[in-house]
Short mmCIF file of C-alpha atoms (C1' of nucleotides) and ligand atoms in Angstrom, two decimals:
data_model
loop_
_atom_site.label_atom_id
_atom_site.label_comp_id
_atom_site.label_asym_id
_atom_site.label_seq_id
_atom_site.Cartn_x
_atom_site.Cartn_y
_atom_site.Cartn_z
CA UNK O 1 55.30 17.11 128.49
CA UNK O 2 56.31 15.94 131.64
CA UNK O 3 53.35 14.15 133.54
CA UNK O 4 53.18 14.05 137.10
CA UNK O 5 53.84 10.55 138.57
CA UNK O 6 52.42 9.10 141.87
CA UNK O 7 54.69 8.52 144.58
CA UNK O 8 54.04 6.02 147.40
CA UNK O 9 49.97 5.28 148.08
CA UNK O 10 49.06 8.21 149.86
CA UNK O 11 51.74 10.78 149.17
CA UNK O 12 51.76 13.76 147.15
CA UNK O 13 51.90 13.45 143.37
CA UNK O 14 54.84 15.54 141.44
CA UNK O 15 54.53 18.01 138.81
CA UNK O 16 58.04 19.18 137.65
CA UNK O 17 58.35 21.58 134.67
CA UNK O 18 54.39 21.63 134.34
CA UNK O 19 53.75 25.22 134.72
CA UNK O 20 56.42 27.62 134.35
CA UNK O 21 54.41 30.68 136.21
CA UNK O 22 53.93 28.03 139.30
CA UNK O 23 57.90 27.77 139.52
CA UNK O 24 58.39 31.06 138.93
CA UNK O 25 55.76 32.15 141.21
CA UNK O 26 57.25 29.73 143.89
CA UNK O 27 60.89 31.08 143.41
CA UNK O 28 59.94 34.56 144.08
CA UNK O 29 57.81 33.52 147.23
CA UNK O 30 60.78 31.55 148.21
CA UNK O 31 63.47 34.08 147.94
CA UNK O 32 61.38 36.57 149.78
CA UNK O 33 61.09 34.47 152.96
CA UNK O 34 64.47 33.06 152.86
CA UNK O 35 65.47 37.28 152.36
CA UNK O 36 67.61 36.19 149.07
CA UNK O 37 67.75 37.87 146.16
CA UNK O 38 65.26 36.80 143.06
CA UNK O 39 67.53 38.98 140.64
CA UNK O 40 65.95 39.46 136.64
CA UNK O 41 69.32 37.36 135.61
CA UNK O 42 68.15 34.44 138.20
CA UNK O 43 64.19 34.49 136.92
CA UNK O 44 64.99 34.32 133.52
CA UNK O 45 67.64 31.51 133.68
CA UNK O 46 64.63 29.94 136.29
CA UNK O 47 62.04 30.86 133.45
CA UNK O 48 63.97 29.52 130.74
CA UNK O 49 64.70 26.11 132.11
CA UNK O 50 60.66 25.99 133.08
CA UNK O 51 59.77 26.46 129.64
CA UNK O 52 61.68 23.77 127.91
CA UNK O 53 59.88 20.59 127.54
CA UNK O 54 63.22 18.77 127.85
CA UNK O 55 66.43 19.24 130.50
CA UNK O 56 68.62 22.26 129.58
CA UNK O 57 72.14 22.50 129.43
CA UNK O 58 74.16 25.46 130.83
CA UNK O 59 74.82 26.76 127.40
CA UNK O 60 71.24 25.88 125.72
CA UNK O 61 70.21 28.32 128.19
CA UNK O 62 72.86 31.09 127.63
CA UNK O 63 72.19 30.89 124.15
CA UNK O 64 68.23 31.47 124.84
CA UNK O 65 69.03 34.18 126.74
CA UNK O 66 71.20 36.03 124.05
CA UNK O 67 69.73 38.35 122.14
CA UNK O 68 71.61 40.34 119.54
CA UNK O 69 72.77 43.38 121.60
CA UNK O 70 72.63 41.34 124.93
CA UNK O 71 75.03 38.41 125.54
CA UNK O 72 74.70 36.20 128.59
CA UNK O 73 77.87 34.34 129.12
CA UNK O 74 77.98 30.66 130.03
CA UNK O 75 79.57 31.49 133.73
CA UNK O 76 76.28 33.77 134.58
CA UNK O 77 73.76 30.92 133.85
CA UNK O 78 76.13 28.31 135.70
CA UNK O 79 76.02 30.45 138.76
CA UNK O 80 72.24 31.16 138.62
CA UNK O 81 71.99 27.60 138.23
CA UNK O 82 73.88 26.94 141.28
CA UNK O 83 71.77 29.33 143.13
CA UNK O 84 68.59 27.61 141.77
CA UNK O 85 69.75 24.40 143.18
CA UNK O 86 70.53 25.39 146.33
CA UNK O 87 66.98 26.46 147.00
CA UNK O 88 65.98 23.47 145.25
CA UNK O 89 64.15 25.46 142.24
CA UNK O 90 66.00 23.27 139.50
CA UNK O 91 67.28 19.73 139.52
CA UNK O 92 70.76 18.77 138.03
CA UNK O 93 70.47 15.25 135.81
CA UNK O 94 74.22 14.11 136.31
CA UNK O 95 73.41 11.84 133.15
CA UNK O 96 72.46 14.00 130.92
CA UNK O 97 74.49 17.53 132.26
CA UNK O 98 71.33 19.58 131.95
CA UNK O 99 68.64 20.75 134.05
CA UNK O 100 65.25 20.57 134.92
CA UNK O 101 63.05 22.71 136.86
CA UNK O 102 61.59 21.54 140.16
CA UNK O 103 57.99 22.73 140.90
CA UNK O 104 57.86 21.45 144.43
CA UNK O 105 59.14 21.40 147.78
CA UNK O 106 60.79 17.87 148.90
CA UNK O 107 61.27 17.14 152.43
CA UNK O 108 63.93 16.78 154.41
CA UNK O 109 65.42 13.15 153.55
CA UNK O 110 63.25 12.64 150.68
CA UNK O 111 64.63 10.20 148.03
CA UNK O 112 63.67 11.54 144.83
CA UNK O 113 64.01 9.56 141.31
CA UNK O 114 64.42 10.84 138.03
CA UNK O 115 62.66 9.24 135.05
CA UNK O 116 64.29 10.03 132.16
CA UNK O 117 62.42 9.07 129.01
CA UNK O 118 64.80 8.03 125.97
CA UNK O 119 62.17 8.94 123.01
CA UNK O 120 60.73 12.19 123.89
CA UNK O 121 63.79 13.17 126.20
CA UNK O 122 61.49 14.18 129.08
CA UNK O 123 62.44 14.41 132.39
CA UNK O 124 59.88 13.23 134.95
CA UNK O 125 60.29 13.10 138.76
CA UNK O 126 58.91 11.21 141.67
CA UNK O 127 59.74 10.05 145.37
CA UNK O 128 59.27 6.51 146.97
CA UNK O 129 59.45 6.11 150.64
CA UNK O 130 59.52 2.93 149.56
CA UNK O 131 63.03 2.81 147.94
CA UNK O 132 64.25 5.38 150.55
CA UNK O 133 63.80 2.46 153.12
CA UNK O 134 65.53 0.25 151.52
CA UNK O 135 68.36 2.62 150.36
CA UNK O 136 68.60 3.15 153.89
CA UNK O 137 68.95 -0.40 155.20
CA UNK O 138 71.12 -1.27 152.56
CA UNK O 139 73.23 1.42 153.50
CA UNK O 140 73.14 0.91 157.22
CA UNK O 141 74.22 -3.12 156.34
CA UNK O 142 77.26 -1.41 154.52
CA UNK O 143 78.35 0.86 157.14
CA UNK O 144 77.88 3.89 155.13
CA UNK O 145 76.52 7.07 156.40
CA UNK O 146 75.10 9.12 153.08
CA UNK O 147 74.99 12.54 152.72
CA UNK O 148 72.96 12.82 149.41
CA UNK O 149 72.02 10.48 146.40
CA UNK O 150 70.68 10.66 142.79
CA UNK O 151 68.56 8.06 141.25
CA UNK O 152 67.92 8.48 137.58
CA UNK O 153 66.28 6.13 135.58
CA UNK O 154 66.21 5.93 132.18
CA UNK O 155 63.67 4.27 130.00
CA UNK O 156 60.22 5.01 128.08
CA UNK O 157 57.62 7.22 130.07
CA UNK O 158 53.56 6.35 129.73
CA UNK O 159 53.26 8.83 127.12
CA UNK O 160 55.59 7.67 124.96
CA UNK O 161 54.59 3.95 125.44
CA UNK O 162 51.15 4.90 124.76
CA UNK O 163 51.48 6.45 121.70
CA UNK O 164 53.63 3.97 120.39
CA UNK O 165 51.04 1.06 120.93
CA UNK O 166 48.55 3.45 119.56
CA UNK O 167 50.71 4.39 116.59
CA UNK Q 1 90.46 0.38 149.65
CA UNK Q 2 87.14 -0.37 148.50
CA UNK Q 3 85.82 -2.69 150.73
CA UNK Q 4 83.12 -5.20 149.80
CA UNK Q 5 79.89 -4.27 150.80
CA UNK Q 6 77.05 -7.37 151.72
CA UNK Q 7 73.76 -6.79 149.52
CA UNK Q 8 70.57 -8.10 151.12
CA UNK Q 9 71.18 -11.03 153.31
CA UNK Q 10 71.98 -14.06 151.90
CA UNK Q 11 73.03 -12.63 148.18
CA UNK Q 12 76.57 -12.29 147.33
CA UNK Q 13 79.03 -9.61 148.58
CA UNK Q 14 81.10 -7.50 146.31
CA UNK Q 15 84.25 -6.60 145.93
CA UNK Q 16 84.94 -4.18 142.87
CA UNK Q 17 88.49 -2.75 142.93
CA UNK Q 18 89.64 -5.17 145.42
CA UNK Q 19 92.13 -7.04 143.24
CA UNK Q 20 93.63 -5.77 139.83
CA UNK Q 21 94.56 -9.71 138.90
CA UNK Q 22 91.10 -10.92 139.94
CA UNK Q 23 89.77 -8.06 137.50
CA UNK Q 24 92.35 -9.03 134.62
CA UNK Q 25 91.69 -12.58 134.65
CA UNK Q 26 87.90 -12.20 135.04
CA UNK Q 27 88.55 -9.46 131.54
CA UNK Q 28 90.48 -12.19 129.86
CA UNK Q 29 88.20 -15.09 130.41
CA UNK Q 30 85.33 -13.23 129.35
CA UNK Q 31 86.67 -11.72 126.02
CA UNK Q 32 87.97 -15.27 125.44
CA UNK Q 33 84.27 -16.73 126.12
CA UNK Q 34 82.69 -13.78 124.02
CA UNK Q 35 85.02 -14.45 120.99
CA UNK Q 36 86.25 -10.58 121.67
CA UNK Q 37 89.91 -9.39 121.68
CA UNK Q 38 91.41 -8.55 124.76
CA UNK Q 39 94.19 -5.95 123.23
CA UNK Q 40 97.48 -4.97 124.97
CA UNK Q 41 95.52 -1.20 125.20
CA UNK Q 42 92.53 -2.73 126.51
CA UNK Q 43 94.34 -4.88 129.02
CA UNK Q 44 96.38 -1.59 130.28
CA UNK Q 45 93.48 0.39 130.31
CA UNK Q 46 91.60 -1.75 132.58
CA UNK Q 47 94.77 -2.58 134.78
CA UNK Q 48 95.08 1.36 135.38
CA UNK Q 49 91.89 1.76 135.83
CA UNK Q 50 91.85 -1.61 139.10
CA UNK Q 51 95.26 -0.70 140.34
CA UNK Q 52 93.58 3.24 141.03
CA UNK Q 53 92.40 3.17 144.52
CA UNK Q 54 90.02 5.95 143.42
CA UNK Q 55 87.88 6.43 140.37
CA UNK Q 56 90.22 7.33 137.63
CA UNK Q 57 88.77 9.81 134.50
CA UNK Q 58 89.72 9.00 131.02
CA UNK Q 59 92.32 11.57 130.93
CA UNK Q 60 94.01 10.16 134.57
CA UNK Q 61 94.39 6.80 132.69
CA UNK Q 62 95.89 8.24 129.68
CA UNK Q 63 98.31 10.16 131.38
CA UNK Q 64 99.63 7.32 133.34
CA UNK Q 65 99.51 5.09 130.49
CA UNK Q 66 101.95 7.18 128.74
CA UNK Q 67 105.80 7.50 128.99
CA UNK Q 68 108.49 9.40 127.42
CA UNK Q 69 108.30 7.77 124.09
CA UNK Q 70 104.89 6.32 123.81
CA UNK Q 71 101.82 8.91 124.36
CA UNK Q 72 98.45 7.53 124.51
CA UNK Q 73 95.84 9.56 123.39
CA UNK Q 74 92.20 10.22 125.59
CA UNK Q 75 90.60 9.16 122.54
CA UNK Q 76 92.26 5.64 122.78
CA UNK Q 77 91.59 5.39 126.36
CA UNK Q 78 87.82 6.35 126.00
CA UNK Q 79 87.57 3.61 123.32
CA UNK Q 80 89.08 1.14 125.51
CA UNK Q 81 86.43 2.10 128.30
CA UNK Q 82 83.50 2.41 126.04
CA UNK Q 83 84.40 -1.55 125.43
CA UNK Q 84 85.08 -2.41 129.11
CA UNK Q 85 81.86 -1.12 130.09
CA UNK Q 86 79.98 -3.11 127.48
CA UNK Q 87 81.06 -5.97 128.97
CA UNK Q 88 80.55 -4.72 132.42
CA UNK Q 89 84.56 -4.85 133.41
CA UNK Q 90 84.81 -1.21 134.67
CA UNK Q 91 81.41 1.23 135.64
CA UNK Q 92 80.95 4.92 135.21
CA UNK Q 93 80.48 7.27 137.81
CA UNK Q 94 77.99 9.67 136.30
CA UNK Q 95 78.27 12.23 139.58
CA UNK Q 96 82.20 12.32 139.45
CA UNK Q 97 82.82 11.70 135.46
CA UNK Q 98 85.21 8.80 136.10
CA UNK Q 99 85.50 5.02 136.17
CA UNK Q 100 86.24 2.31 138.32
CA UNK Q 101 86.46 -1.54 138.09
CA UNK Q 102 84.23 -4.13 138.45
CA UNK Q 103 85.16 -7.90 139.57
CA UNK Q 104 82.10 -9.30 139.75
CA UNK Q 105 79.19 -10.35 136.76
CA UNK Q 106 76.18 -8.47 137.13
CA UNK Q 107 72.89 -10.72 137.18
CA UNK Q 108 70.61 -9.15 134.38
CA UNK Q 109 68.22 -6.63 136.22
CA UNK Q 110 70.33 -6.83 138.65
CA UNK Q 111 70.21 -2.74 140.61
CA UNK Q 112 73.58 -1.66 141.47
CA UNK Q 113 74.32 1.06 144.30
CA UNK Q 114 77.23 3.01 144.21
CA UNK Q 115 79.13 4.28 147.33
CA UNK Q 116 80.79 7.31 147.15
CA UNK Q 117 83.25 8.32 150.09
CA UNK Q 118 83.66 11.93 150.15
CA UNK Q 119 86.55 11.80 152.58
CA UNK Q 120 88.79 9.06 151.19
CA UNK Q 121 87.37 9.26 147.61
CA UNK Q 122 87.23 5.30 147.10
CA UNK Q 123 83.60 4.05 145.47
CA UNK Q 124 82.44 0.80 146.82
CA UNK Q 125 79.60 -1.01 145.02
CA UNK Q 126 76.67 -3.53 146.31
CA UNK Q 127 73.49 -4.38 145.52
CA UNK Q 128 70.05 -4.62 146.91
CA UNK Q 129 66.84 -6.03 145.77
CA UNK Q 130 64.89 -4.48 148.62
CA UNK Q 131 66.09 -1.10 146.47
CA UNK Q 132 65.78 -2.85 143.17
CA UNK Q 133 61.97 -4.26 144.16
CA UNK Q 134 60.86 -0.87 145.60
CA UNK Q 135 62.15 0.74 142.68
CA UNK Q 136 60.16 -1.54 140.33
CA UNK Q 137 57.02 -1.12 141.96
CA UNK Q 138 57.39 2.50 142.41
CA UNK Q 139 58.22 3.05 138.17
CA UNK Q 140 54.99 0.58 137.39
CA UNK Q 141 52.95 3.24 139.48
CA UNK Q 142 54.27 5.88 137.60
CA UNK Q 143 53.67 4.38 134.22
CA UNK Q 144 57.61 3.89 133.29
CA UNK Q 145 59.41 1.09 131.74
CA UNK Q 146 63.06 1.23 132.74
CA UNK Q 147 65.86 0.19 130.66
CA UNK Q 148 68.47 0.95 132.86
CA UNK Q 149 69.18 3.10 135.89
CA UNK Q 150 71.86 4.55 137.99
CA UNK Q 151 72.31 5.03 141.89
CA UNK Q 152 74.69 6.99 143.38
CA UNK Q 153 75.20 7.58 146.92
CA UNK Q 154 78.01 10.25 148.43
CA UNK Q 155 78.83 9.78 152.16
CA UNK Q 156 81.04 8.52 154.44
CA UNK Q 157 82.29 5.10 154.09
CA UNK Q 158 82.55 2.58 157.18
CA UNK Q 159 86.75 2.79 157.18
CA UNK Q 160 86.85 6.49 157.35
CA UNK Q 161 83.93 6.55 160.05
CA UNK Q 162 86.05 4.54 162.02
CA UNK Q 163 89.30 6.38 161.45
CA UNK Q 164 87.45 9.73 162.86
CA UNK Q 165 86.03 8.19 165.60
CA UNK Q 166 89.66 6.44 166.83
CA UNK Q 167 91.55 9.76 165.44
"C1'" DG J 1 73.94 62.80 150.62
"C1'" DG J 2 78.19 59.85 151.20
"C1'" DC J 3 80.83 55.96 152.57
"C1'" DG J 4 81.70 51.01 153.28
"C1'" DG J 5 81.16 46.23 152.85
"C1'" DG J 6 78.89 42.47 151.00
"C1'" DT J 7 76.23 40.28 146.88
"C1'" DT J 8 75.66 39.91 141.93
"C1'" DT J 9 77.00 40.28 137.36
"C1'" DG J 10 80.62 40.68 133.34
"C1'" DT J 11 84.56 39.44 131.00
"C1'" DT J 12 88.26 36.97 129.67
"C1'" DA J 13 90.87 33.07 130.19
"C1'" DC J 14 91.93 28.43 130.87
"C1'" DA J 15 90.64 23.56 132.93
"C1'" DG J 16 88.33 19.12 132.08
"C1'" DT J 17 85.03 15.68 129.48
"C1'" DG J 18 83.79 13.61 125.13
"C1'" DT J 19 83.29 13.04 120.15
"C1'" DA J 20 84.09 13.43 114.91
"C1'" DT J 21 86.58 12.11 110.77
"C1'" DC J 22 90.28 10.28 108.84
"C1'" DA J 23 94.48 7.74 107.92
"C1'" DC J 24 97.10 3.40 109.16
"C1'" DC J 25 97.91 -0.85 110.56
"C1'" DC J 26 96.60 -5.63 111.31
"C1'" DC J 27 94.81 -10.15 110.88
"C1'" DC J 28 91.49 -12.78 108.44
"C1'" DG J 29 89.09 -14.97 104.70
"C1'" DC J 30 88.86 -15.28 99.66
"C1'" DG S 1 97.26 -11.02 96.41
"C1'" DC S 2 92.91 -8.39 97.50
"C1'" DG S 3 89.15 -6.78 99.81
"C1'" DG S 4 86.94 -6.12 104.50
"C1'" DG S 5 86.28 -5.56 109.45
"C1'" DG S 6 88.08 -4.16 113.70
"C1'" DG S 7 91.64 -1.70 116.16
"C1'" DT S 8 94.39 2.03 117.25
"C1'" DG S 9 97.12 6.73 116.40
"C1'" DA S 10 96.30 11.32 115.60
"C1'" DT S 11 94.30 15.78 115.04
"C1'" DA S 12 90.93 18.59 115.40
"C1'" DC S 13 86.55 20.30 117.18
"C1'" DA S 14 82.35 20.53 120.71
"C1'" DC S 15 80.81 20.37 125.06
"C1'" DT S 16 80.98 21.29 130.11
"C1'" DG S 17 82.79 24.00 133.73
"C1'" DT S 18 85.67 26.87 137.34
"C1'" DA S 19 89.55 30.52 138.33
"C1'" DA S 20 90.14 35.02 138.97
"C1'" DC S 21 89.46 40.09 138.72
"C1'" DA S 22 86.47 44.28 137.79
"C1'" DA S 23 82.62 46.96 137.50
"C1'" DA S 24 77.74 47.15 138.92
"C1'" DC S 25 74.86 47.05 142.38
"C1'" DC S 26 72.31 47.10 146.75
"C1'" DC S 27 71.76 48.72 151.58
"C1'" DG S 28 72.53 49.66 155.83
"C1'" DC S 29 74.84 53.62 158.34
"C1'" DC S 30 76.81 57.75 159.54
ZN1 ZN K 201 62.24 18.08 142.37
ZN1 ZN K 202 58.41 9.89 126.39
ZN1 ZN K 203 80.10 -3.98 139.38
ZN1 ZN K 204 86.06 6.72 152.94
#
DNA sequence: GGCGGGTTTGTTACAGTGTATCACCCCCGC
DNA sequence: GCGGGGGTGATACACTGTAACAAACCCGCC
């Protein structure tokens, strides 16, 4: 139940983990246009991550894809996830060692904020030019040249707060 | 070689990892005033983290503290590190699975930014009310109530940029 | 059709990270 | 002395991630 969260005023909202079909379609289109292979395994891994309500570990995905007669080893899942991350189709949540799907294209240098709900376990993502600007200035003052950054916030999502107030 | 980085204009600078002696002194004072035990093991673990130039894994610390005749198991190091983290004496770098010392008291709700140099491997920390403000507004718009957050930036530190320009 | 080279996957083994559990010790209050 | 809580030692285990090599696959080329 990852609700999309608005970013800066006027910017486009996000909807990560919203619709597995859309994520798969984007993966396919993106690989075709980049001349890369959207193989069955990669599709299945992306599908498994997109279908889950909460971030999935690589071993979770491996187990989910394995059936009697076909075993998918974690190492294969890791390789698929590496590929999907390079293409911007999934994100890794460092504080959880787990992965979430991404349904939208991130502009270059666009900062992403992961919102991790400690109640329902869901992860939503948003972006903020405001934060990005402030961080840029802070880094400049520190004389630090960034290559990339991660920003993960843990707390309670709107839906869970609502539920708590009601029930 | 963790240089301190200035935070917002007028705010106090940081100096994490700067002086092992200062970190140990702060740990001792802080435990005394809180009625907690600054045991030999905890002191040694903090000392090992503070003496290192780069973030240390729990197993690194365990190895560093072990000598012929005395073996310190990683699990003991983890327990000490958990304690030191609760007291705000060390930080965990999620993207590296490693720990750094902290020489200053963080105010409540004060955002911390970790600056991870991919060249020298050192980690510096700073804070930015600017980023904190922007993040607060972004989270409010998203209807998300934060409990805590991590912000880690990878890139090149000022010293390494300087060295690169010179050499 | 057959060949050659890059990419993907399977398989095994291993390294690294973190936790659960129980026993022992120590200290302090009763 | 006795009981209880906190800290440590020790073992075992679960979880996360990577290295190395072989087999399969794909695709352009002859
Ligand atoms: Zn995304
Ligand atoms: Zn929630
Ligand atoms: Zn600190
Ligand atoms: Zn550096």
